[in-house]
Amino acid sequence: MMGRAGICKDGVIAEIEKKITEAFEVFDRDGNENVDVREIGSIVRSLGCFPTEAELHELLAKVEEEEPTGYVHLEKFLPVMTKILLDRSYRPIPEDVLLHAFEALDEKKSGYITKEELVKHMTEEGEPFTEEEMEEMLSSALDPETNAVHYRDYISMMIVDETDDLPQ
Amino acid sequence: MECTISTMGCNASADYSKHKYNETAIKATVLIQRWYRCKRAQLEVRRRYSLTIFESIEYADEQEQTQLSNFFTFMLEHRVHRGEVAHTSSGSHVSPDADSYVIEYEKIDVPDSYRGPRLSFPLNIAHAKALLNALKNRQLLHPRYVLQLLHETRRLLKEKPNITHVSVSYFKEITICGDLHGNLDDLLLVFHKNGLPSEINPYVFNGDFVDRGKNSMEILIILFVFLLIYPNDFHLNRGNHEDYILNMKYGFTKEVLKKYKVHGMTILYHLRDIFSWLPLATLVNNKVLIVHGGISDTTDLDSLNLLERNKLKTLMKLPKLETDRKNQVKIQGIPLGYPELSQWSSHPELTEEERKQVLDILWSDPKKQHGCNLNRRRGAGCCFGPDTTEQLLKKYNLKMLIRSHEFKLNGYDLTHDGKVITIFSASNYYEEGSNRGAYIRMNPDLVPRFVQYQVCTSTGKRKNWERVKTIEQSALQTLQERIFVHKQKLMDTFAKYDCNNTGRISVSDWAAVMESVLQLKLPWRTLKSRLVKTDPDGNVDYMSCFYYMDTARPMHQVQPTLVETLCKYRKDLQVIFNIIDEDESGLISPDEFRKTWKIFSSYLGIHSHDEAIDKLAQSIDYNKDGYIDFSEFLEAFHVVRKLENKAA
């Protein structure tokens, strides 16, 4: 049997659906095709999408049951997620855009943001972090000696972490 | 953007730029938050699938282990039995029961140079504390004391019924712990958090004390010591790993033989018996049933109470011995060159029904759907649904079931509407940072309170993503080992999909092959980038997953299938070596090697020519002194050594 990848549109969709199902199953502990609604965010992000919290809530509204059971069924999730992947919604953030974002918070253009400043922004503005999220970010971003986040270094470190794949 | 701040007065420009800054800042903040949350989620997913890899392989392994273990068990039993015969022939008549052990431990001298803890019986809390201290500092308890401890433990356990009844009062809350699997640090942490066992601080340990972790022996020593000091307030349940056949595969046998080079076999022999004397269940206030695995729709507590539990040395089915007309002993049709075996008597067994009763409570897992079916994932026990639970609780007027047996991310889990609790006490089970452990505290209300914990290593607080990376690398390595072991079959199956010999197949086909050959349900598409190379047009270069595996060079020319099989059973190498080394000299002669290896490979259905085996023996004997010692034996399996060094 010969295997050819994506020679027709159906093939592409089938592949996408399989990928979504796989990601879903990682969180589906009992194998009965539903996951806790709180895990949907992780599933969507594991498929390479970068939605905001607001966008995630919108998505949830589409996949939740009429009577919220706390669970999301694969059969509801699959078509919604397939469309998202086909439309290429919620694209990842390029490195330079991320860098500009950090620079925007660095008023003095000193190359770093102090711990206090960062905490203030992240926990009080935009879509605020929880205490746990803030602590976690600081644990890898903060330079304990200067008590600041040197964002260029931080970004490079986080990007490198992604490329653990086999050399292509 | 048009500014409309002209009405605001003389500070207009400053306010405008501040306003603009705020807007930009907020946009930037949202972007960073969005990015960070995604990174965090992706990290969590990587951790999850790493754990999925570990779990799948663990359960798949459990199914496979019977074949080889049967063979090894048989060989090991023969060795131990011969040893026992040798002991008894040297002295006066000894009946094959409890008293024969007395001679053994008394014969062992403890030298003055021994700086470890010295036990005297009856034990008291001072001994226990000294012991805890010593074991914490990785000191080894002298084999004489180990054997004496085992002797006393066996005597005590024999008196206990199959189901222990415990009562809880307001002055006496009870603590219930689950699987420890050789994690000494977790046991010490529990004692630290919850206090040492005493008459007012009773404990129940729900099985699986040994295997996988590095300090199973130490855990047993501690548990047995407290059992002897507080026999009415310290309770142990048998787990499915309190079984000498599983111990051969999952590391406990190896640990004992390594730590106790001279007396290891004797210790294992006694433990085999002691495990079978462990009670099967504990009942708290006649309302809470504690068993290691679970239940089935045929579970009958009365039957469980009556059967002779010590007759089940192992829950696994042993191979049948056949004797042919020439009085040659055969195992599964293959003759074994050990004539003295015909005198070996098999152990009296329980009925099939009784064996099933015990199997079910030690091996079963709960499931969400109704019904009760065979546990295919594990190859033993059942999967029981909420209706089965309801049925049992009603039958015996019980409130809930507490069990262990399954890995839990947070150390515990509730299911069947809160009526079934899983308690798992081994933190960092698969890898540092993989999970928390937990224990239960219960008072007469019988409402469980959960306490979670996680052992932190001395390397200090690691960053979350570093921990996840460690777990992930470890999981992928485990997976790659498995891929290597199935290399031949994988290559053959890939070839079927790649008719034109292009070396490429579609992602879909690749995932299908991996899943069917390895028999693992994993997120292959997600893992793909970590395992193989993919072309720009999306096709998988399926051979690329083999490039990154180091193979044993001298061995590879001998026979690829043999090498792969050896790799598969590399964890058992210590055991294999001890079996081959009949006179316990620490050396294997080429003859011993050839003889045993022939049996080994024919048992596994691999065709090995004499020439190949001779070549193998020659290539292993590096210093060419005509004998193979254990380090040469290990050295030969280059892959093994690499992996063992990693684990150490």
mmCIF file of N, CA, C and O in Angstrom, chain B residues 438-517:
data_model
loop_
_atom_site.group_PDB
_atom_site.id
_atom_site.type_symbol
_atom_site.label_atom_id
_atom_site.label_comp_id
_atom_site.label_asym_id
_atom_site.label_seq_id
_atom_site.Cartn_x
_atom_site.Cartn_y
_atom_site.Cartn_z
ATOM 1 N N ALA B 438 0.847 11.373 47.874
ATOM 2 C CA ALA B 438 -0.113 11.813 48.878
ATOM 3 C C ALA B 438 -0.400 10.693 49.864
ATOM 4 O O ALA B 438 -0.092 9.524 49.611
ATOM 5 N N TYR B 439 -0.952 11.060 51.017
ATOM 6 C CA TYR B 439 -1.472 10.067 51.958
ATOM 7 C C TYR B 439 -2.805 10.567 52.491
ATOM 8 O O TYR B 439 -3.163 11.736 52.341
ATOM 9 N N ILE B 440 -3.546 9.649 53.130
ATOM 10 C CA ILE B 440 -4.880 9.960 53.641
ATOM 11 C C ILE B 440 -4.841 9.928 55.168
ATOM 12 O O ILE B 440 -4.244 9.025 55.756
ATOM 13 N N ARG B 441 -5.506 10.890 55.777
ATOM 14 C CA ARG B 441 -5.725 10.819 57.222
ATOM 15 C C ARG B 441 -7.216 10.672 57.427
ATOM 16 O O ARG B 441 -8.021 11.364 56.790
ATOM 17 N N MET B 442 -7.563 9.759 58.328
ATOM 18 C CA MET B 442 -8.976 9.490 58.513
ATOM 19 C C MET B 442 -9.344 9.422 59.989
ATOM 20 O O MET B 442 -8.630 8.796 60.774
ATOM 21 N N ASN B 443 -10.461 10.075 60.335
ATOM 22 C CA ASN B 443 -10.968 9.976 61.706
ATOM 23 C C ASN B 443 -12.306 9.220 61.663
ATOM 24 O O ASN B 443 -12.756 8.823 60.591
ATOM 25 N N PRO B 444 -12.963 9.038 62.792
ATOM 26 C CA PRO B 444 -14.177 8.214 62.803
ATOM 27 C C PRO B 444 -15.290 8.705 61.888
ATOM 28 O O PRO B 444 -16.197 7.956 61.572
ATOM 29 N N ASP B 445 -15.249 9.964 61.468
ATOM 30 C CA ASP B 445 -16.235 10.422 60.481
ATOM 31 C C ASP B 445 -16.067 9.694 59.166
ATOM 32 O O ASP B 445 -16.949 9.740 58.308
ATOM 33 N N LEU B 446 -14.891 9.111 59.002
ATOM 34 C CA LEU B 446 -14.559 8.397 57.765
ATOM 35 C C LEU B 446 -14.607 9.315 56.554
ATOM 36 O O LEU B 446 -14.954 8.902 55.449
ATOM 37 N N VAL B 447 -14.274 10.566 56.803
ATOM 38 C CA VAL B 447 -14.121 11.499 55.696
ATOM 39 C C VAL B 447 -12.622 11.660 55.480
ATOM 40 O O VAL B 447 -11.896 12.084 56.375
ATOM 41 N N PRO B 448 -12.123 11.301 54.308
ATOM 42 C CA PRO B 448 -10.674 11.323 54.109
ATOM 43 C C PRO B 448 -10.136 12.741 53.942
ATOM 44 O O PRO B 448 -10.756 13.571 53.301
ATOM 45 N N ARG B 449 -8.974 12.982 54.560
ATOM 46 C CA ARG B 449 -8.260 14.228 54.315
ATOM 47 C C ARG B 449 -6.967 13.885 53.609
ATOM 48 O O ARG B 449 -6.232 13.012 54.048
ATOM 49 N N PHE B 450 -6.700 14.595 52.515
ATOM 50 C CA PHE B 450 -5.538 14.265 51.715
ATOM 51 C C PHE B 450 -4.394 15.216 51.993
ATOM 52 O O PHE B 450 -4.588 16.424 52.086
ATOM 53 N N VAL B 451 -3.194 14.655 52.135
ATOM 54 C CA VAL B 451 -2.007 15.485 52.295
ATOM 55 C C VAL B 451 -1.074 15.160 51.142
ATOM 56 O O VAL B 451 -0.700 14.006 50.937
ATOM 57 N N GLN B 452 -0.704 16.185 50.387
ATOM 58 C CA GLN B 452 0.170 15.974 49.234
ATOM 59 C C GLN B 452 1.586 16.424 49.549
ATOM 60 O O GLN B 452 1.810 17.250 50.427
ATOM 61 N N TYR B 453 2.522 15.878 48.784
ATOM 62 C CA TYR B 453 3.917 16.265 48.977
ATOM 63 C C TYR B 453 4.707 15.918 47.727
ATOM 64 O O TYR B 453 4.224 15.187 46.855
ATOM 65 N N GLN B 454 5.899 16.446 47.674
ATOM 66 C CA GLN B 454 6.789 16.081 46.579
ATOM 67 C C GLN B 454 8.216 16.216 47.060
ATOM 68 O O GLN B 454 8.581 17.254 47.614
ATOM 69 N N VAL B 455 9.011 15.188 46.840
ATOM 70 C CA VAL B 455 10.409 15.233 47.272
ATOM 71 C C VAL B 455 11.185 16.147 46.341
ATOM 72 O O VAL B 455 11.108 16.027 45.124
ATOM 73 N N CYS B 456 11.916 17.081 46.938
ATOM 74 C CA CYS B 456 12.763 17.945 46.123
ATOM 75 C C CYS B 456 14.192 17.484 46.270
ATOM 76 O O CYS B 456 14.655 17.237 47.356
ATOM 77 N N THR B 457 14.891 17.392 45.172
ATOM 78 C CA THR B 457 16.283 16.961 45.281
ATOM 79 C C THR B 457 17.146 18.120 45.737
ATOM 80 O O THR B 457 16.742 19.271 45.696
ATOM 81 N N SER B 458 18.356 17.762 46.167
ATOM 82 C CA SER B 458 19.222 18.792 46.720
ATOM 83 C C SER B 458 19.718 19.773 45.679
ATOM 84 O O SER B 458 20.341 20.754 46.001
ATOM 85 N N THR B 459 19.443 19.499 44.418
ATOM 86 C CA THR B 459 19.924 20.432 43.389
ATOM 87 C C THR B 459 19.123 21.727 43.393
ATOM 88 O O THR B 459 19.318 22.591 42.569
ATOM 89 N N GLY B 460 18.220 21.824 44.337
ATOM 90 C CA GLY B 460 17.535 23.091 44.511
ATOM 91 C C GLY B 460 16.378 23.301 43.559
ATOM 92 O O GLY B 460 16.040 22.434 42.776
ATOM 93 N N LYS B 461 15.776 24.456 43.618
ATOM 94 C CA LYS B 461 14.605 24.737 42.792
ATOM 95 C C LYS B 461 15.001 24.874 41.336
ATOM 96 O O LYS B 461 15.675 25.813 40.943
ATOM 97 N N ARG B 462 14.567 23.916 40.569
ATOM 98 C CA ARG B 462 14.863 24.036 39.147
ATOM 99 C C ARG B 462 13.747 24.764 38.463
ATOM 100 O O ARG B 462 12.606 24.713 38.889
ATOM 101 N N LYS B 463 14.082 25.384 37.364
ATOM 102 C CA LYS B 463 13.050 26.076 36.625
ATOM 103 C C LYS B 463 12.097 25.041 36.045
ATOM 104 O O LYS B 463 12.504 23.943 35.693
ATOM 105 N N ASN B 464 10.855 25.433 35.955
ATOM 106 C CA ASN B 464 9.816 24.528 35.485
ATOM 107 C C ASN B 464 10.164 23.904 34.134
ATOM 108 O O ASN B 464 10.064 22.702 33.950
ATOM 109 N N TRP B 465 10.648 24.760 33.217
ATOM 110 C CA TRP B 465 10.876 24.193 31.894
ATOM 111 C C TRP B 465 12.071 23.259 31.879
ATOM 112 O O TRP B 465 12.133 22.328 31.081
ATOM 113 N N GLU B 466 13.006 23.443 32.793
ATOM 114 C CA GLU B 466 14.131 22.511 32.878
ATOM 115 C C GLU B 466 13.656 21.150 33.347
ATOM 116 O O GLU B 466 14.078 20.114 32.835
ATOM 117 N N ARG B 467 12.738 21.178 34.319
ATOM 118 C CA ARG B 467 12.205 19.928 34.839
ATOM 119 C C ARG B 467 11.449 19.184 33.765
ATOM 120 O O ARG B 467 11.576 17.980 33.601
ATOM 121 N N VAL B 468 10.645 19.939 33.029
ATOM 122 C CA VAL B 468 9.856 19.305 31.970
ATOM 123 C C VAL B 468 10.777 18.709 30.924
ATOM 124 O O VAL B 468 10.556 17.606 30.430
ATOM 125 N N LYS B 469 11.835 19.419 30.611
ATOM 126 C CA LYS B 469 12.790 18.905 29.629
ATOM 127 C C LYS B 469 13.393 17.581 30.085
ATOM 128 O O LYS B 469 13.543 16.654 29.309
ATOM 129 N N THR B 470 13.730 17.516 31.368
ATOM 130 C CA THR B 470 14.311 16.277 31.910
ATOM 131 C C THR B 470 13.335 15.124 31.755
ATOM 132 O O THR B 470 13.702 14.039 31.306
ATOM 133 N N ILE B 471 12.100 15.400 32.150
ATOM 134 C CA ILE B 471 11.079 14.352 32.052
ATOM 135 C C ILE B 471 10.910 13.929 30.603
ATOM 136 O O ILE B 471 10.837 12.735 30.283
ATOM 137 N N GLU B 472 10.860 14.916 29.743
ATOM 138 C CA GLU B 472 10.635 14.624 28.331
ATOM 139 C C GLU B 472 11.775 13.798 27.744
ATOM 140 O O GLU B 472 11.549 12.807 27.051
ATOM 141 N N GLN B 473 12.997 14.198 28.048
ATOM 142 C CA GLN B 473 14.140 13.455 27.512
ATOM 143 C C GLN B 473 14.144 12.025 28.010
ATOM 144 O O GLN B 473 14.416 11.090 27.261
ATOM 145 N N SER B 474 13.822 11.881 29.286
ATOM 146 C CA SER B 474 13.786 10.548 29.854
ATOM 147 C C SER B 474 12.721 9.692 29.183
ATOM 148 O O SER B 474 12.955 8.528 28.844
ATOM 149 N N ALA B 475 11.572 10.285 28.983
ATOM 150 C CA ALA B 475 10.472 9.552 28.336
ATOM 151 C C ALA B 475 10.841 9.166 26.917
ATOM 152 O O ALA B 475 10.620 8.032 26.481
ATOM 153 N N LEU B 476 11.423 10.108 26.189
ATOM 154 C CA LEU B 476 11.774 9.820 24.796
ATOM 155 C C LEU B 476 12.835 8.741 24.709
ATOM 156 O O LEU B 476 12.820 7.904 23.810
ATOM 157 N N GLN B 477 13.750 8.762 25.667
ATOM 158 C CA GLN B 477 14.771 7.718 25.653
ATOM 159 C C GLN B 477 14.151 6.347 25.871
ATOM 160 O O GLN B 477 14.498 5.384 25.204
ATOM 161 N N THR B 478 13.234 6.277 26.812
ATOM 162 C CA THR B 478 12.528 5.023 27.067
ATOM 163 C C THR B 478 11.832 4.552 25.799
ATOM 164 O O THR B 478 11.858 3.369 25.450
ATOM 165 N N LEU B 479 11.233 5.502 25.109
ATOM 166 C CA LEU B 479 10.531 5.163 23.881
ATOM 167 C C LEU B 479 11.504 4.690 22.814
ATOM 168 O O LEU B 479 11.255 3.716 22.100
ATOM 169 N N GLN B 480 12.633 5.352 22.725
ATOM 170 C CA GLN B 480 13.606 4.973 21.710
ATOM 171 C C GLN B 480 14.178 3.581 21.957
ATOM 172 O O GLN B 480 14.459 2.840 21.024
ATOM 173 N N GLU B 481 14.336 3.245 23.231
ATOM 174 C CA GLU B 481 14.782 1.888 23.555
ATOM 175 C C GLU B 481 13.811 0.877 22.987
ATOM 176 O O GLU B 481 14.196 -0.141 22.427
ATOM 177 N N ARG B 482 12.557 1.181 23.173
ATOM 178 C CA ARG B 482 11.532 0.264 22.717
ATOM 179 C C ARG B 482 11.526 0.165 21.196
ATOM 180 O O ARG B 482 11.337 -0.902 20.629
ATOM 181 N N ILE B 483 11.745 1.292 20.560
ATOM 182 C CA ILE B 483 11.811 1.318 19.102
ATOM 183 C C ILE B 483 12.978 0.447 18.639
ATOM 184 O O ILE B 483 12.866 -0.343 17.709
ATOM 185 N N PHE B 484 14.093 0.576 19.327
ATOM 186 C CA PHE B 484 15.277 -0.193 18.956
ATOM 187 C C PHE B 484 15.011 -1.689 19.072
ATOM 188 O O PHE B 484 15.402 -2.479 18.223
ATOM 189 N N VAL B 485 14.343 -2.047 20.152
ATOM 190 C CA VAL B 485 14.072 -3.458 20.397
ATOM 191 C C VAL B 485 13.201 -4.058 19.294
ATOM 192 O O VAL B 485 13.307 -5.236 18.970
ATOM 193 N N HIS B 486 12.344 -3.230 18.704
ATOM 194 C CA HIS B 486 11.458 -3.725 17.654
ATOM 195 C C HIS B 486 11.937 -3.343 16.261
ATOM 196 O O HIS B 486 11.159 -3.360 15.310
ATOM 197 N N LYS B 487 13.215 -3.031 16.161
ATOM 198 C CA LYS B 487 13.747 -2.492 14.904
ATOM 199 C C LYS B 487 13.429 -3.368 13.697
ATOM 200 O O LYS B 487 12.927 -2.887 12.691
ATOM 201 N N GLN B 488 13.701 -4.659 13.847
ATOM 202 C CA GLN B 488 13.514 -5.548 12.694
ATOM 203 C C GLN B 488 12.082 -5.515 12.200
ATOM 204 O O GLN B 488 11.810 -5.340 11.019
ATOM 205 N N LYS B 489 11.175 -5.670 13.126
ATOM 206 C CA LYS B 489 9.765 -5.713 12.748
ATOM 207 C C LYS B 489 9.323 -4.389 12.138
ATOM 208 O O LYS B 489 8.554 -4.358 11.186
ATOM 209 N N LEU B 490 9.816 -3.293 12.724
ATOM 210 C CA LEU B 490 9.460 -1.983 12.188
ATOM 211 C C LEU B 490 9.943 -1.843 10.754
ATOM 212 O O LEU B 490 9.203 -1.412 9.876
ATOM 213 N N MET B 491 11.189 -2.224 10.523
ATOM 214 C CA MET B 491 11.741 -2.083 9.175
ATOM 215 C C MET B 491 10.958 -2.914 8.169
ATOM 216 O O MET B 491 10.659 -2.443 7.080
ATOM 217 N N ASP B 492 10.620 -4.131 8.590
ATOM 218 C CA ASP B 492 9.845 -4.986 7.682
ATOM 219 C C ASP B 492 8.494 -4.356 7.353
ATOM 220 O O ASP B 492 8.043 -4.379 6.205
ATOM 221 N N THR B 493 7.841 -3.807 8.366
ATOM 222 C CA THR B 493 6.512 -3.226 8.145
ATOM 223 C C THR B 493 6.583 -1.941 7.331
ATOM 224 O O THR B 493 5.750 -1.704 6.462
ATOM 225 N N PHE B 494 7.592 -1.112 7.598
ATOM 226 C CA PHE B 494 7.757 0.101 6.797
ATOM 227 C C PHE B 494 7.917 -0.253 5.325
ATOM 228 O O PHE B 494 7.345 0.395 4.451
ATOM 229 N N ALA B 495 8.726 -1.287 5.092
ATOM 230 C CA ALA B 495 9.005 -1.696 3.711
ATOM 231 C C ALA B 495 7.719 -2.039 2.971
ATOM 232 O O ALA B 495 7.585 -1.759 1.777
ATOM 233 N N LYS B 496 6.767 -2.600 3.694
ATOM 234 C CA LYS B 496 5.494 -2.958 3.043
ATOM 235 C C LYS B 496 4.754 -1.725 2.534
ATOM 236 O O LYS B 496 4.034 -1.774 1.550
ATOM 237 N N TYR B 497 4.905 -0.603 3.265
ATOM 238 C CA TYR B 497 4.211 0.617 2.869
ATOM 239 C C TYR B 497 4.993 1.396 1.825
ATOM 240 O O TYR B 497 4.465 2.300 1.185
ATOM 241 N N ASP B 498 6.272 1.076 1.709
ATOM 242 C CA ASP B 498 7.129 1.837 0.808
ATOM 243 C C ASP B 498 7.506 0.976 -0.386
ATOM 244 O O ASP B 498 8.624 0.502 -0.505
ATOM 245 N N CYS B 499 6.536 0.769 -1.272
ATOM 246 C CA CYS B 499 6.736 -0.174 -2.377
ATOM 247 C C CYS B 499 7.854 0.216 -3.312
ATOM 248 O O CYS B 499 8.537 -0.643 -3.849
ATOM 249 N N ASN B 500 8.026 1.512 -3.514
ATOM 250 C CA ASN B 500 9.050 1.950 -4.458
ATOM 251 C C ASN B 500 10.408 2.146 -3.824
ATOM 252 O O ASN B 500 11.313 2.674 -4.453
ATOM 253 N N ASN B 501 10.539 1.725 -2.561
ATOM 254 C CA ASN B 501 11.835 1.839 -1.885
ATOM 255 C C ASN B 501 12.395 3.244 -1.863
ATOM 256 O O ASN B 501 13.589 3.462 -2.100
ATOM 257 N N THR B 502 11.532 4.199 -1.621
ATOM 258 C CA THR B 502 12.003 5.589 -1.618
ATOM 259 C C THR B 502 12.572 5.985 -0.262
ATOM 260 O O THR B 502 13.189 7.022 -0.108
ATOM 261 N N GLY B 503 12.298 5.148 0.746
ATOM 262 C CA GLY B 503 12.734 5.492 2.102
ATOM 263 C C GLY B 503 11.789 6.475 2.768
ATOM 264 O O GLY B 503 12.045 6.958 3.864
ATOM 265 N N ARG B 504 10.671 6.765 2.073
ATOM 266 C CA ARG B 504 9.714 7.744 2.620
ATOM 267 C C ARG B 504 8.309 7.164 2.631
ATOM 268 O O ARG B 504 7.920 6.465 1.712
ATOM 269 N N ILE B 505 7.587 7.490 3.673
ATOM 270 C CA ILE B 505 6.152 7.168 3.674
ATOM 271 C C ILE B 505 5.384 8.343 4.272
ATOM 272 O O ILE B 505 5.987 9.223 4.877
ATOM 273 N N SER B 506 4.075 8.308 4.135
ATOM 274 C CA SER B 506 3.271 9.433 4.636
ATOM 275 C C SER B 506 3.242 9.421 6.160
ATOM 276 O O SER B 506 3.498 8.393 6.792
ATOM 277 N N VAL B 507 2.909 10.565 6.712
ATOM 278 C CA VAL B 507 2.806 10.698 8.177
ATOM 279 C C VAL B 507 1.775 9.720 8.709
ATOM 280 O O VAL B 507 1.994 9.041 9.716
ATOM 281 N N SER B 508 0.678 9.656 7.999
ATOM 282 C CA SER B 508 -0.418 8.784 8.391
ATOM 283 C C SER B 508 0.031 7.331 8.484
ATOM 284 O O SER B 508 -0.228 6.642 9.471
ATOM 285 N N ASP B 509 0.734 6.876 7.458
ATOM 286 C CA ASP B 509 1.208 5.500 7.453
ATOM 287 C C ASP B 509 2.241 5.284 8.550
ATOM 288 O O ASP B 509 2.236 4.259 9.232
ATOM 289 N N TRP B 510 3.134 6.262 8.694
ATOM 290 C CA TRP B 510 4.176 6.127 9.711
ATOM 291 C C TRP B 510 3.557 5.955 11.090
ATOM 292 O O TRP B 510 3.941 5.057 11.846
ATOM 293 N N ALA B 511 2.592 6.808 11.400
ATOM 294 C CA ALA B 511 1.937 6.731 12.711
ATOM 295 C C ALA B 511 1.248 5.389 12.890
ATOM 296 O O ALA B 511 1.313 4.774 13.961
ATOM 297 N N ALA B 512 0.608 4.913 11.835
ATOM 298 C CA ALA B 512 -0.108 3.633 11.922
ATOM 299 C C ALA B 512 0.859 2.486 12.208
ATOM 300 O O ALA B 512 0.598 1.625 13.036
ATOM 301 N N VAL B 513 2.000 2.490 11.513
ATOM 302 C CA VAL B 513 2.988 1.423 11.720
ATOM 303 C C VAL B 513 3.528 1.458 13.149
ATOM 304 O O VAL B 513 3.607 0.431 13.830
ATOM 305 N N MET B 514 3.919 2.647 13.587
ATOM 306 C CA MET B 514 4.488 2.765 14.933
ATOM 307 C C MET B 514 3.521 2.221 15.968
ATOM 308 O O MET B 514 3.904 1.463 16.860
ATOM 309 N N GLU B 515 2.265 2.606 15.823
ATOM 310 C CA GLU B 515 1.283 2.180 16.814
ATOM 311 C C GLU B 515 1.056 0.674 16.784
ATOM 312 O O GLU B 515 0.988 0.026 17.829
ATOM 313 N N SER B 516 0.977 0.100 15.591
ATOM 314 C CA SER B 516 0.662 -1.325 15.537
ATOM 315 C C SER B 516 1.846 -2.198 15.915
ATOM 316 O O SER B 516 1.676 -3.212 16.587
ATOM 317 N N VAL B 517 3.058 -1.801 15.537
ATOM 318 C CA VAL B 517 4.213 -2.653 15.868
ATOM 319 C C VAL B 517 4.587 -2.527 17.345
ATOM 320 O O VAL B 517 4.869 -3.512 18.019
#
